Coordinates of C-alpha atoms in Angstrom, one line a residue:
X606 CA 3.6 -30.4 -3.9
X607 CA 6.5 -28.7 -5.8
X608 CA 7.3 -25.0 -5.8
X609 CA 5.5 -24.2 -9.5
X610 CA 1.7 -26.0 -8.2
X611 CA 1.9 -23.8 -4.6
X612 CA -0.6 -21.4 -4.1
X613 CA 0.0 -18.0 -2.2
X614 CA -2.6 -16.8 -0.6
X615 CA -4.0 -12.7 0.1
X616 CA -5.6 -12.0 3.1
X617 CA -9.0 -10.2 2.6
X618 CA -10.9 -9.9 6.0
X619 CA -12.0 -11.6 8.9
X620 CA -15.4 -14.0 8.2
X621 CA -17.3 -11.9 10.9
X622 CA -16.7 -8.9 8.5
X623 CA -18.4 -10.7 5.5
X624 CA -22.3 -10.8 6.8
X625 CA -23.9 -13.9 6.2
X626 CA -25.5 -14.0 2.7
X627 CA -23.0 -10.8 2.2
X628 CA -20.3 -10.2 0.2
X629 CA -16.9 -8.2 0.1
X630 CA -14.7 -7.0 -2.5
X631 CA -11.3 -7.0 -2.0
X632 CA -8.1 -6.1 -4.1
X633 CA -6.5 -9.7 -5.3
X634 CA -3.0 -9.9 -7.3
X635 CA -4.3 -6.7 -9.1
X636 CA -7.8 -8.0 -10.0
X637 CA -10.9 -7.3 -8.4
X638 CA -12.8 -10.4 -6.4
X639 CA -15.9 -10.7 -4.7
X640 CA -16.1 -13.2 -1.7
X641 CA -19.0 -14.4 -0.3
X642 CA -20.3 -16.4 3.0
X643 CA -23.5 -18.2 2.5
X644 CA -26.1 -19.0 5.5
X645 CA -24.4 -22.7 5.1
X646 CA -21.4 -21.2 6.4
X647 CA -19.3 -21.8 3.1
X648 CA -17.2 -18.7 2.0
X649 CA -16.1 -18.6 -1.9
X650 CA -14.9 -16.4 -3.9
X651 CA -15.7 -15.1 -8.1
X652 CA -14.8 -12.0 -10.1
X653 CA -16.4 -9.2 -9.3
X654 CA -16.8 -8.2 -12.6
X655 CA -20.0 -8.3 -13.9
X656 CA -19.4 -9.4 -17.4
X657 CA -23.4 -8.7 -18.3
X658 CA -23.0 -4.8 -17.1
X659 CA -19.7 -4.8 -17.8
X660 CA -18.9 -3.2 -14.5
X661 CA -17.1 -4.5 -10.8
X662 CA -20.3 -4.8 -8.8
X663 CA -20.7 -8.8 -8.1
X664 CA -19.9 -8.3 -4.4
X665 CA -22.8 -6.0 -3.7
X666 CA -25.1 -9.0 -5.4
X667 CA -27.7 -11.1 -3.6
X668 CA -26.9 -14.3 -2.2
X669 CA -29.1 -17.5 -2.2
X670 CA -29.9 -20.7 -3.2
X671 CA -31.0 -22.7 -6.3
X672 CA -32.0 -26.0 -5.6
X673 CA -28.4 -27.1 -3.7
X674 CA -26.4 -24.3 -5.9
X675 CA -25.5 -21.5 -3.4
X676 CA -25.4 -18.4 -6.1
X677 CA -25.1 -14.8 -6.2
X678 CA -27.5 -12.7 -8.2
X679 CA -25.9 -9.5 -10.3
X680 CA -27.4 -6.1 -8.3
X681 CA -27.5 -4.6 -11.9
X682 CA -29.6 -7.3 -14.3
X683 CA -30.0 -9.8 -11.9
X684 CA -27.9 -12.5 -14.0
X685 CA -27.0 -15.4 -11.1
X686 CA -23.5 -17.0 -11.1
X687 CA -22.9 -20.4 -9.6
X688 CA -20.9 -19.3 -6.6
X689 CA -18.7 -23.0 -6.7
X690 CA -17.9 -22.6 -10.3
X691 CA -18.6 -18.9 -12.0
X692 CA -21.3 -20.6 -14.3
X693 CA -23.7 -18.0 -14.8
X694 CA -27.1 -20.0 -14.3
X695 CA -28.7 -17.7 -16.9
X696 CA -27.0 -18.0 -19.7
X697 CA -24.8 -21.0 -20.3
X698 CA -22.4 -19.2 -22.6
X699 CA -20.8 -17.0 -19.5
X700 CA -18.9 -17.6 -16.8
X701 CA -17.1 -15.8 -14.3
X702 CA -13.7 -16.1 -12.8
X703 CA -13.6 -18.6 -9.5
X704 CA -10.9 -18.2 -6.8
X705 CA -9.6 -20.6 -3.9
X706 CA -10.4 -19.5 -0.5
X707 CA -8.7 -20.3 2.6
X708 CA -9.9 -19.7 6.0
X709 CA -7.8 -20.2 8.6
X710 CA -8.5 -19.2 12.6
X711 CA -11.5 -17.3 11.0
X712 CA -9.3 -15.3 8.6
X713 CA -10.2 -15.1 5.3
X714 CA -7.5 -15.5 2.1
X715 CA -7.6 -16.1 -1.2
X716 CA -5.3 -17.6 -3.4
X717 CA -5.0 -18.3 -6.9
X718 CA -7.5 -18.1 -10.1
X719 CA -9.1 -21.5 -10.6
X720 CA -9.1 -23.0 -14.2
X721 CA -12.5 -23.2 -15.9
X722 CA -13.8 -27.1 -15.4

């Protein structure tokens, strides 16, 4: 891995801070993320802009399951977004922001935007 492809990471909170089916929001590189543990045990992390409300409020959504896609459910319109890639599962036109996420010695960080697939 060269020096231009590494990631730096941020550290956001420990994972017994972030209840299960919860979600935090934390300060990233200047832009506002929500991260999320699921009852699977998986911790990702989106914007937590809302782009349907237009305000920062993803990280106080509700967390579940459709089908096998762990998502989180806007607390303003209720919009869900594909927690593994942004896709809002409502509308196939948006999508939000998606983050890496490292946890390391139950530590939670996260690193760089990811492109859109």
């Amino acid at each position: 891995m060269n020096a231009a492809t590494e990631t730096t990471y941020t550290t956001v909170c420990r994972l017994d801070q972030i209840e299960v089916e919860g979600g935090v929001a934390a300060l990233v590189d200047g832009e506002a993320v929500a991260v999320f543990r699921t009852h699977e045990g998986e911790v990702f992390a989106i914007s937590n802009y809302d782009p349907f409300s237009r305000a920062s409020v993803l990280a106080r959504g509700i967390v579940g399951t459709r089908g096998d896609i762990p998502f989180v459910a806007s607390p303003m319109y209720k919009q869900a977004f594909d927690l593994r890639t942004g896709q809002c599962l409502d509308d196939a036109a948006v999508r939000v922001p998606t983050y890496d996420v490292l946890v390391t010695d139950r530590v939670v960080s996260v690193g760089r935007k990811r492109e859109s697939p």
